[in-house]
Structures are given as C-alpha cells and as structure tokens.
Amino acid sequence: MNVHDLIRELKEPADTKIVLLVADGLGGLPMEPGGKTELESARTPNLDACAREGACGLSMPVLPGITPGSGPGHLGLFGYDPLQFRIGRGILEALGINFHVGPKDVAARGNFCTVDGQGLITDRRAGRPATERCVAMCRKLQEIRLEGVQVFVEPVREHRFVVVFRGENLGEAVNDTDPQQTGLHALEAAGRDGPSQNTARAANRFIAEAARLLKSEAPTNMVTLRGFARHPNIETMQEVYGLKPVALAVYPMYKGLARLVGMEVVDAGSTLTDQVETLRKLWNQYDFFFLHFKYTDSTGEDGNFAAKVEMIERLDNEIPKIRALGPDVLIVTGDHSTPSKLRSHSWHTVPTLLLAKTCRPDPVTEFGESYCLKGGLGQIPAMHLMTLALAHAGRLGKYGA
Amino acid sequence: MNVHDLIRELKEPADTKIVLLVADGLGGLPMEPGGKTELESARTPNLDACAREGACGLSMPVLPGITPGSGPGHLGLFGYDPLQFRIGRGILEALGINFHVGPKDVAARGNFCTVDGQGLITDRRAGRPATERCVAMCRKLQEIRLEGVQVFVEPVREHRFVVVFRGENLGEAVNDTDPQQTGLHALEAAGRDGPSQNTARAANRFIAEAARLLKSEAPTNMVTLRGFARHPNIETMQEVYGLKPVALAVYPMYKGLARLVGMEVVDAGSTLTDQVETLRKLWNQYDFFFLHFKYTDSTGEDGNFAAKVEMIERLDNEIPKIRALGPDVLIVTGDHSTPSKLRSHSWHTVPTLLLAKTCRPDPVTEFGESYCLKGGLGQIPAMHLMTLALAHAGRLGKYGA
C-alpha cells in the first residue's frame, strides 16, 4: 500500500492550518574544513526559537546520494513519491506561466540561442536577452502554423519560452535539441516511438520555421527545445489530503509545481515580505499554505556564501509574522541542498523543522545542519513530512482498530 | 523504480577514484556490560582521523535483525539489493577458485568428512586435512563419470572443494546433504522440481561413487554437498555504475563475489600490506577498488576479542598508505558485524565511514560503534553506500528538472 492510499483512508477534516515554508536549496556545506554551513553561520533567532519549541531533523529528498531537481524536490515536500511521479521540464514551465496543458498536449521548454553563419551555436542563451525581447520574439514565433498540429508559443523570461504542441497521438519520448555546448549545430528531434515521432516531426518543422523567422534577429536568431513532456496523471492535494491548498510563490516553476498537485496559485507579489503579507490576507480562505523562497538556492548556485547567509537572515526576519497568524503546523525546510561550495544542487540532506503544539521535545536549540542531526525527526524521506504535518494538524485518524 | 535503474540513468563519467575497504565482520559488542567493542578498544589514530574529516554512520546490511552471510553482506556493499539478488554458496565457491560457471551448470560446495563403519559421520570436516590432501582426494574424485551429466571437481582448501554438474535441464532446488551434526548418515539429495530432481540424481550418484573411491582414505573417506546453485543473472558494476572495478581480496569467496558483479580479480598477495601495495601499483588502471580484509571476521568467529582488536589495529596501520594515493572517496565498513562475544556473524549495524572532500561535517571524532551513532550518515541500508560513493565522486547527475 502506498502512503497516499493510506492517507486517503485515514484523513479527517479539521479546522487547522498548515504552513510549508520552503527555502529553496536551504542545506549547505562549510567552505573550509572545520567551518560552518550557511545556515549555521546565519543569525536566525526566530528560526532558532522554532527549533527549540518544535522538532528538527534532516530530510532526504529522494534517496541517499541522489541530487534532485526542483521538480522531484518539491513533489517530495508535497508528499508525493518523487520516484513514482516524474514531471518533465516542459510541463513545469508551461504550468508556471499558467498555460493550461491538456490531454492532447506535449510541452517543451524553449531557449533562444545565437548561431553563426554556419548555424553553429555560439551562445546557448542568446546573451540572456531582456524579457521584452523574449516577448517580441515569441510574437514572431506565434505566426508559425504546422499541418495537423496546433502550436502555442509563450514567453517565460529572458531567453526562455514554452512551446506546446497540441494534436492527436503525440508522444513525449523526444530528445532535447540543445547540444549542451557551443560550437555545435542544434540537434534534430527524434522520437523513440510512433507517437513521439509525430511530436519530433512537428518540433523539427517548428524549429525550421523559427530559424527562418528569426534569421535577421541575432543574437536571438535560433531556438532549441528540451524537456518534451505530457501532463502527468497526478492526484491533487484536495483528493488525497482533504486540504484546500494555496501557493504563494514568485517564480514560474514553483507555481507550476503547486498547480500540478492541485494548489490554487495566487499573485503573491515579488518579495518574501509580499508573500507573507499575502499569506496574512488569505489566512481564512485556505488551510494549507506553500510559501516558496527562491534566493537561498540562487545565491548558493552563484557560490555566494555570504549572500546565501543574508537570504537566510532575511527569511528568519519574516518568521514572527508567520507565527503571529497561529498556524497549527509550521514546517521550514528546503527542497534540496545547494551548498555555495558546490555552486549546484546536491544530494546532502536538508535541515528541517516542524513546529506544532504536539511536538515531542528534542535537544535541538538552533536551526542548522549539525544541530538537526540530533533532532527528533531523525533523517527522514521528505515525502513523509506531509504525513507528519497532517498528523500534527489533527487531520489523520487511527490506522486499524 | 529501483535504485540501479535510477543510477543507470543518472551516471556520468568522471576521472575520480573510489576505494571500498571492507573489514569483514567489523562491528562488535563489548564482552561485559559497560565495556567497549573491539573497534572502540583498538588504537586507531588513522581511522579516527578519517572519521573526523569525513562522515560516519552505521550501515544495515539487509534489514533490522537480519544476520547476513558473506554473500548478501557484500552484495549490499556493492550496491545490490541483497533481498533481490540471491547467490548460492556453490556459485560463490566456484567463482572463488576461478571456475567459469556456465548457463548449464549447477555448482555445489563439497566437504570431505569422516564416516565410521556404519556410514555415520564422525567428523563433518574430516579433521581439517591439509590442502595438499584435499587436492589429492579431488584428483580421485575427478575420475567419476556420470551418464548424461558432466562433473567437475576442484579443490578449494582443507576439507573444502567444489563440484559442478553440467548438463541439460539441471535445477538448483536441491537440499544440502550435510546433516549439520555428527552421529548421523549424510542425507540423500532430493530435488523440489523436475530439473532439480535431475541434479539430485546426479549428486547422489556422485556421492555414491565418491564413497566407493574414498573407502580406504579415512579420515577423508566421505563427502557432503551443499549450496546447490546456478549462476545468477546479475548486472555488472560497469553496466550500472560506469565504473572500472577491481577486487583485491585474498580469500576465494570474496574474489568470487567480486567477479560476480563484474569486477576484475587480480592476485593481490596474501596480506593486507600486499593488497595495499597492489592497490598502489594498479592505481591508474581502475577507478573502483574493493579491498577485503578477512581477519576481523575470523578472529571474531573464534571469539578472540584481543585478536580482533589487533587485526583492527593492523588495518588502521595501512590507512595512511591508502590515503596517500588520494582517493576521491574512501569508504571503510564491514559486510556485517561479528562480535567476539557471539562468535558468529550478527545482525548488528556496522560502523561505517565515508571520506571525501564533499562530506558535511558531523560530530564524530573517533571511529567506533557508539561514535558512529552520532554520525551524519545516520543508520543507512548498506546498499545506499554505493550511491553516496558515486555522488561524492561526482559521478551522478541531477534527478529531474
């Protein structure tokens, strides 16, 4: 029996509220032997107070040694087995811009890139154009018509856009056309099976048309497509948990992930302060609140230890406002680690705290990786945090007589 | 999705090296309440330094409470689910003497034993004869010819040998003929299904012929067979991990286990010092090195606490030479515990350390069971150590977008 089947059977209604605050890429590493991690270095009196009052631990996004992308990282935190549910990048990007992907659709992430006279890629991101330019270029691409397949082109930001192919019998097993390095031609799309060959044919025709339309638009004079994906068949948080969930995220991908599991997605402004203010305004309308804070990850990916520390302190600063609302359960964690030292996502476990009146005390007095090692939650698969949240929120009945 | 499928998908090439040092039966128990384990009693400055610089934990060979044999213990350490892959003892023994078991073969482990005038077993190991005698007796058994089934007899050492039956339609579901105690007749072999009945028939004819040929050779005047097994269909470490692995082991069974998962097996001498010297010589030719140290287990099985402590200290002594080679990942662990107090393998978790530049610090300052309890690796299924090794060696890409 999988966990969702069990929860579906045990869930009970309750007038309680759960806040899941995800500091993207929260976990870290010291820069030098004997040093502290970003979180341990940050001054976090409010998170430390939560750690003292609640239970701490380390969450494992997927499996030991496995580094998750944002998709699996968040699905785990939403309580979905990230090895069971796999979400292609095209779908995430499409959901993130509020594009309603349907059952006949295959979505792909597009990148504007720069090619030279021989068609060799000289910049895979076209010099990161302004979003306005991205919008203008997408408008050109929207003129493209393909036989038998409808095509939608929507800008995301900078060099990024979404293409959705809609038609009968389109598969998703299509390779990325981005060769992943400069000095090469973009790859042909090819399908691994009949339906995916239909998609690949449409993609190749689309790319040829795009090359023609963008010919004189250098640096945005070519496109690559990747992450071809159909909408996955995934149960919603309402169905499984009986919750009315809302997402307060700024970046498209996290909105997309939230929408995928049935969360409502609202405009939450552009800063964490805005998000917390939105949380306050919507407090009575929902019972599950997902707040996503991006900058702990992006500073980690930049390798900027000091900036990541500062972002954590900024996060800490918002905690009292969240606590003032009186959530029954507050979880603070990350979807994965992004150590500044590694400048990338990593497989390391993620410091996690759960604050509720029903927590059993543990010896953790500060929020940080080494403190969390001694925490009452232990080292726990991320997908079980949601079950713990429901339990502490009085939303799960007894299993068996 | 199983872990091997995931790793196969995520593996990336890298110019990094992994050393897996297995101290067989490493985990122990105190002899008296309040005492220390063998590992805690040993003076291990070099392992302690690794523990301080790396991450420690306790590995669980199979499941809580399950005591593994050497087969499952090692398969777990090689990253193979020991509940999915089951390896019969006959196969292990055959692989260990470099006998190339084929698809029509069933291998069994043979023991010379002593029987009295009534055919009752008086010594199940025939007084542990010298290996020379084992060789001579096997030469006699090599004369045996069976109808429709080819038979191979190869000495191992002391009372132990290998028999391989080769023929059409031979099964492996055959009972051991060793009654496991003296004063009894050897058991008849019987097959649980048609093909296994073919094997049992051949085995009984073989044993009858052996009894005839050895009649006047007391104490080696009879044989028992056990662990009937066919070659399992198992993926190699090259296929799954993209590694080029080599085994530096002394004892046949561990060479056999290594060969089973696709490791090259080289002559590594007869002492740990020889093995480490071989490691140094082969350093540039492989990227995964399995070193097996037997004597922590055999001293534990002898119930000799002091000798096990000494063996651990001897192991510690070799650590600087291994570190001097600059492995990207060094794991020191055991395939199971063998507490001197119990004089046998046990189900207790196994002290484990992983040393790499990408380890998150943990509070462990000495290598030992009670220290490892506070380690950053936590209590982890042994089969995940290989995934962690690959991650720390920069050999795994990100899972999902």
CSV table of N, CA and C in Angstrom, one decimal, chain A residues 159-234:
chain,number,residue,atom,x,y,z
A,159,HIS,N,15.8,34.4,-22.0
A,159,HIS,CA,15.9,33.5,-23.2
A,159,HIS,C,14.9,32.4,-23.2
A,160,ARG,N,14.0,32.3,-22.2
A,160,ARG,CA,13.2,31.1,-22.0
A,160,ARG,C,11.8,31.3,-22.5
A,161,PHE,N,11.3,30.3,-23.2
A,161,PHE,CA,9.9,30.3,-23.6
A,161,PHE,C,9.3,28.9,-23.5
A,162,VAL,N,8.0,28.8,-23.7
A,162,VAL,CA,7.4,27.5,-23.7
A,162,VAL,C,6.7,27.2,-25.1
A,163,VAL,N,6.9,26.0,-25.6
A,163,VAL,CA,6.1,25.6,-26.8
A,163,VAL,C,5.2,24.5,-26.4
A,164,VAL,N,4.0,24.6,-26.8
A,164,VAL,CA,3.1,23.4,-26.6
A,164,VAL,C,2.5,23.0,-28.0
A,165,PHE,N,2.7,21.7,-28.3
A,165,PHE,CA,2.2,21.1,-29.5
A,165,PHE,C,0.9,20.4,-29.1
A,166,ARG,N,-0.2,20.7,-29.8
A,166,ARG,CA,-1.4,20.0,-29.5
A,166,ARG,C,-1.9,19.3,-30.7
A,167,GLY,N,-2.2,18.0,-30.6
A,167,GLY,CA,-2.7,17.2,-31.7
A,167,GLY,C,-3.0,15.8,-31.3
A,168,GLU,N,-3.4,15.0,-32.3
A,168,GLU,CA,-3.8,13.6,-32.0
A,168,GLU,C,-2.5,12.8,-31.9
A,169,ASN,N,-2.4,11.9,-30.9
A,169,ASN,CA,-1.3,10.9,-30.9
A,169,ASN,C,0.1,11.5,-30.9
A,170,LEU,N,0.3,12.4,-30.0
A,170,LEU,CA,1.6,13.0,-29.8
A,170,LEU,C,2.3,12.4,-28.6
A,171,GLY,N,3.5,11.9,-28.7
A,171,GLY,CA,4.2,11.3,-27.6
A,171,GLY,C,5.3,12.2,-27.0
A,172,GLU,N,5.9,11.9,-25.9
A,172,GLU,CA,6.8,12.8,-25.2
A,172,GLU,C,8.2,12.2,-25.2
A,173,ALA,N,8.5,11.1,-25.8
A,173,ALA,CA,9.8,10.5,-25.8
A,173,ALA,C,10.7,11.1,-26.9
A,174,VAL,N,11.0,12.4,-26.7
A,174,VAL,CA,11.7,13.1,-27.8
A,174,VAL,C,13.0,13.7,-27.1
A,175,ASN,N,14.1,13.6,-27.8
A,175,ASN,CA,15.3,14.1,-27.2
A,175,ASN,C,15.4,15.7,-27.2
A,176,ASP,N,16.2,16.2,-26.3
A,176,ASP,CA,16.5,17.7,-26.3
A,176,ASP,C,17.2,18.0,-27.6
A,177,THR,N,16.9,19.2,-28.1
A,177,THR,CA,17.7,19.6,-29.3
A,177,THR,C,18.9,20.5,-29.0
A,178,ASP,N,19.0,20.9,-27.7
A,178,ASP,CA,20.1,21.7,-27.2
A,178,ASP,C,21.3,20.7,-27.1
A,179,PRO,N,22.4,21.0,-27.8
A,179,PRO,CA,23.6,20.1,-27.8
A,179,PRO,C,24.4,20.3,-26.5
A,180,GLN,N,24.0,21.2,-25.6
A,180,GLN,CA,24.6,21.4,-24.3
A,180,GLN,C,26.0,22.0,-24.4
A,181,GLN,N,26.4,22.4,-25.6
A,181,GLN,CA,27.7,23.1,-25.6
A,181,GLN,C,27.7,23.9,-26.9
A,182,THR,N,28.5,25.0,-26.9
A,182,THR,CA,28.6,25.8,-28.1
A,182,THR,C,29.6,25.2,-29.1
A,183,GLY,N,29.5,25.8,-30.4
A,183,GLY,CA,30.4,25.3,-31.4
A,183,GLY,C,29.7,24.1,-32.2
A,184,LEU,N,28.5,23.7,-31.8
A,184,LEU,CA,27.8,22.6,-32.5
A,184,LEU,C,26.5,23.1,-33.1
A,185,HIS,N,26.0,22.3,-34.1
A,185,HIS,CA,24.7,22.6,-34.5
A,185,HIS,C,23.6,22.1,-33.5
A,186,ALA,N,22.5,22.7,-33.5
A,186,ALA,CA,21.4,22.2,-32.7
A,186,ALA,C,21.1,20.8,-33.2
A,187,LEU,N,20.6,19.9,-32.3
A,187,LEU,CA,20.3,18.5,-32.7
A,187,LEU,C,19.0,18.4,-33.4
A,188,GLU,N,18.8,17.4,-34.2
A,188,GLU,CA,17.5,17.1,-34.7
A,188,GLU,C,16.6,16.5,-33.6
A,189,ALA,N,15.4,16.7,-33.6
A,189,ALA,CA,14.5,16.0,-32.7
A,189,ALA,C,14.2,14.6,-33.3
A,190,ALA,N,14.2,13.6,-32.4
A,190,ALA,CA,13.8,12.3,-32.9
A,190,ALA,C,12.9,11.6,-31.8
A,191,GLY,N,11.9,10.8,-32.2
A,191,GLY,CA,11.0,10.2,-31.3
A,191,GLY,C,11.4,8.7,-31.1
A,192,ARG,N,11.2,8.3,-29.8
A,192,ARG,CA,11.6,6.9,-29.5
A,192,ARG,C,10.5,5.9,-30.0
A,193,ASP,N,9.3,6.4,-30.2
A,193,ASP,CA,8.2,5.5,-30.6
A,193,ASP,C,7.3,6.3,-31.6
A,194,GLY,N,6.3,5.6,-32.1
A,194,GLY,CA,5.5,6.2,-33.2
A,194,GLY,C,4.9,7.6,-32.8
A,195,PRO,N,4.1,7.7,-31.7
A,195,PRO,CA,3.6,9.0,-31.2
A,195,PRO,C,4.7,10.0,-31.0
A,196,SER,N,5.8,9.6,-30.5
A,196,SER,CA,6.8,10.6,-30.2
A,196,SER,C,7.5,11.0,-31.5
A,197,GLN,N,7.5,10.2,-32.5
A,197,GLN,CA,8.0,10.6,-33.9
A,197,GLN,C,7.1,11.7,-34.4
A,198,ASN,N,5.8,11.6,-34.2
A,198,ASN,CA,4.9,12.6,-34.6
A,198,ASN,C,5.3,14.0,-34.0
A,199,THR,N,5.6,13.9,-32.7
A,199,THR,CA,6.0,15.1,-32.0
A,199,THR,C,7.3,15.7,-32.5
A,200,ALA,N,8.2,14.8,-32.7
A,200,ALA,CA,9.5,15.2,-33.2
A,200,ALA,C,9.4,15.8,-34.6
A,201,ARG,N,8.6,15.3,-35.5
A,201,ARG,CA,8.4,15.9,-36.8
A,201,ARG,C,7.8,17.3,-36.6
A,202,ALA,N,6.8,17.5,-35.8
A,202,ALA,CA,6.3,18.8,-35.6
A,202,ALA,C,7.4,19.8,-35.0
A,203,ALA,N,8.2,19.2,-34.1
A,203,ALA,CA,9.2,20.1,-33.4
A,203,ALA,C,10.2,20.5,-34.5
A,204,ASN,N,10.6,19.6,-35.3
A,204,ASN,CA,11.7,19.9,-36.4
A,204,ASN,C,11.1,21.0,-37.3
A,205,ARG,N,9.8,20.8,-37.7
A,205,ARG,CA,9.2,21.8,-38.6
A,205,ARG,C,9.1,23.1,-37.9
A,206,PHE,N,8.8,23.1,-36.6
A,206,PHE,CA,8.7,24.4,-35.9
A,206,PHE,C,10.0,25.1,-35.8
A,207,ILE,N,11.1,24.3,-35.6
A,207,ILE,CA,12.4,24.9,-35.4
A,207,ILE,C,12.9,25.5,-36.8
A,208,ALA,N,12.6,24.7,-37.9
A,208,ALA,CA,13.0,25.2,-39.2
A,208,ALA,C,12.3,26.6,-39.5
A,209,GLU,N,11.0,26.6,-39.2
A,209,GLU,CA,10.3,27.9,-39.3
A,209,GLU,C,10.8,29.0,-38.5
A,210,ALA,N,11.1,28.6,-37.2
A,210,ALA,CA,11.7,29.6,-36.3
A,210,ALA,C,13.0,30.2,-36.8
A,211,ALA,N,13.8,29.3,-37.3
A,211,ALA,CA,15.1,29.7,-37.9
A,211,ALA,C,14.9,30.7,-39.0
A,212,ARG,N,13.9,30.5,-39.8
A,212,ARG,CA,13.7,31.3,-41.0
A,212,ARG,C,13.1,32.7,-40.5
A,213,LEU,N,12.2,32.7,-39.5
A,213,LEU,CA,11.6,33.9,-39.0
A,213,LEU,C,12.6,34.8,-38.2
A,214,LEU,N,13.6,34.1,-37.6
A,214,LEU,CA,14.5,34.8,-36.7
A,214,LEU,C,15.8,35.2,-37.3
A,215,LYS,N,15.9,34.8,-38.6
A,215,LYS,CA,17.2,34.9,-39.3
A,215,LYS,C,18.0,36.2,-39.1
A,216,SER,N,17.3,37.3,-39.1
A,216,SER,CA,18.0,38.6,-39.0
A,216,SER,C,17.8,39.2,-37.6
A,217,GLU,N,17.5,38.3,-36.6
A,217,GLU,CA,17.3,38.8,-35.2
A,217,GLU,C,18.4,38.5,-34.3
A,218,ALA,N,19.6,38.2,-34.8
A,218,ALA,CA,20.7,37.9,-33.9
A,218,ALA,C,20.8,39.0,-32.8
A,219,PRO,N,21.1,38.7,-31.5
A,219,PRO,CA,21.5,37.3,-31.0
A,219,PRO,C,20.4,36.3,-30.8
A,220,THR,N,19.2,36.7,-31.0
A,220,THR,CA,18.1,35.7,-30.8
A,220,THR,C,17.7,35.1,-32.1
A,221,ASN,N,18.6,34.5,-32.8
A,221,ASN,CA,18.3,34.1,-34.2
A,221,ASN,C,18.1,32.6,-34.3
A,222,MET,N,17.9,31.9,-33.2
A,222,MET,CA,17.7,30.4,-33.3
A,222,MET,C,17.0,30.0,-32.0
A,223,VAL,N,16.5,28.8,-32.0
A,223,VAL,CA,15.8,28.2,-30.8
A,223,VAL,C,16.3,26.8,-30.6
A,224,THR,N,16.3,26.4,-29.4
A,224,THR,CA,16.4,24.9,-29.0
A,224,THR,C,15.3,24.6,-28.1
A,225,LEU,N,14.9,23.3,-28.2
A,225,LEU,CA,13.7,22.8,-27.4
A,225,LEU,C,14.2,21.7,-26.5
A,226,ARG,N,13.7,21.6,-25.3
A,226,ARG,CA,14.0,20.5,-24.4
A,226,ARG,C,13.0,20.1,-23.4
A,227,GLY,N,13.1,19.0,-22.8
A,227,GLY,CA,12.1,18.6,-21.8
A,227,GLY,C,10.7,18.3,-22.3
A,228,PHE,N,10.6,17.7,-23.5
A,228,PHE,CA,9.3,17.4,-24.0
A,228,PHE,C,8.5,16.5,-23.0
A,229,ALA,N,7.3,16.9,-22.7
A,229,ALA,CA,6.6,16.2,-21.7
A,229,ALA,C,5.1,16.4,-21.8
A,230,ARG,N,4.4,15.3,-21.5
A,230,ARG,CA,2.9,15.4,-21.4
A,230,ARG,C,2.5,15.7,-20.0
A,231,HIS,N,1.3,16.1,-19.8
A,231,HIS,CA,0.8,16.3,-18.4
A,231,HIS,C,0.7,15.0,-17.7
A,232,PRO,N,1.3,14.9,-16.5
A,232,PRO,CA,1.2,13.6,-15.8
A,232,PRO,C,-0.2,13.5,-15.1
A,233,ASN,N,-0.5,12.3,-14.9
A,233,ASN,CA,-1.8,12.0,-14.3
A,233,ASN,C,-1.5,11.9,-12.8
A,234,ILE,N,-1.8,13.0,-12.1
A,234,ILE,CA,-1.4,13.1,-10.7
A,234,ILE,C,-2.6,13.5,-9.8
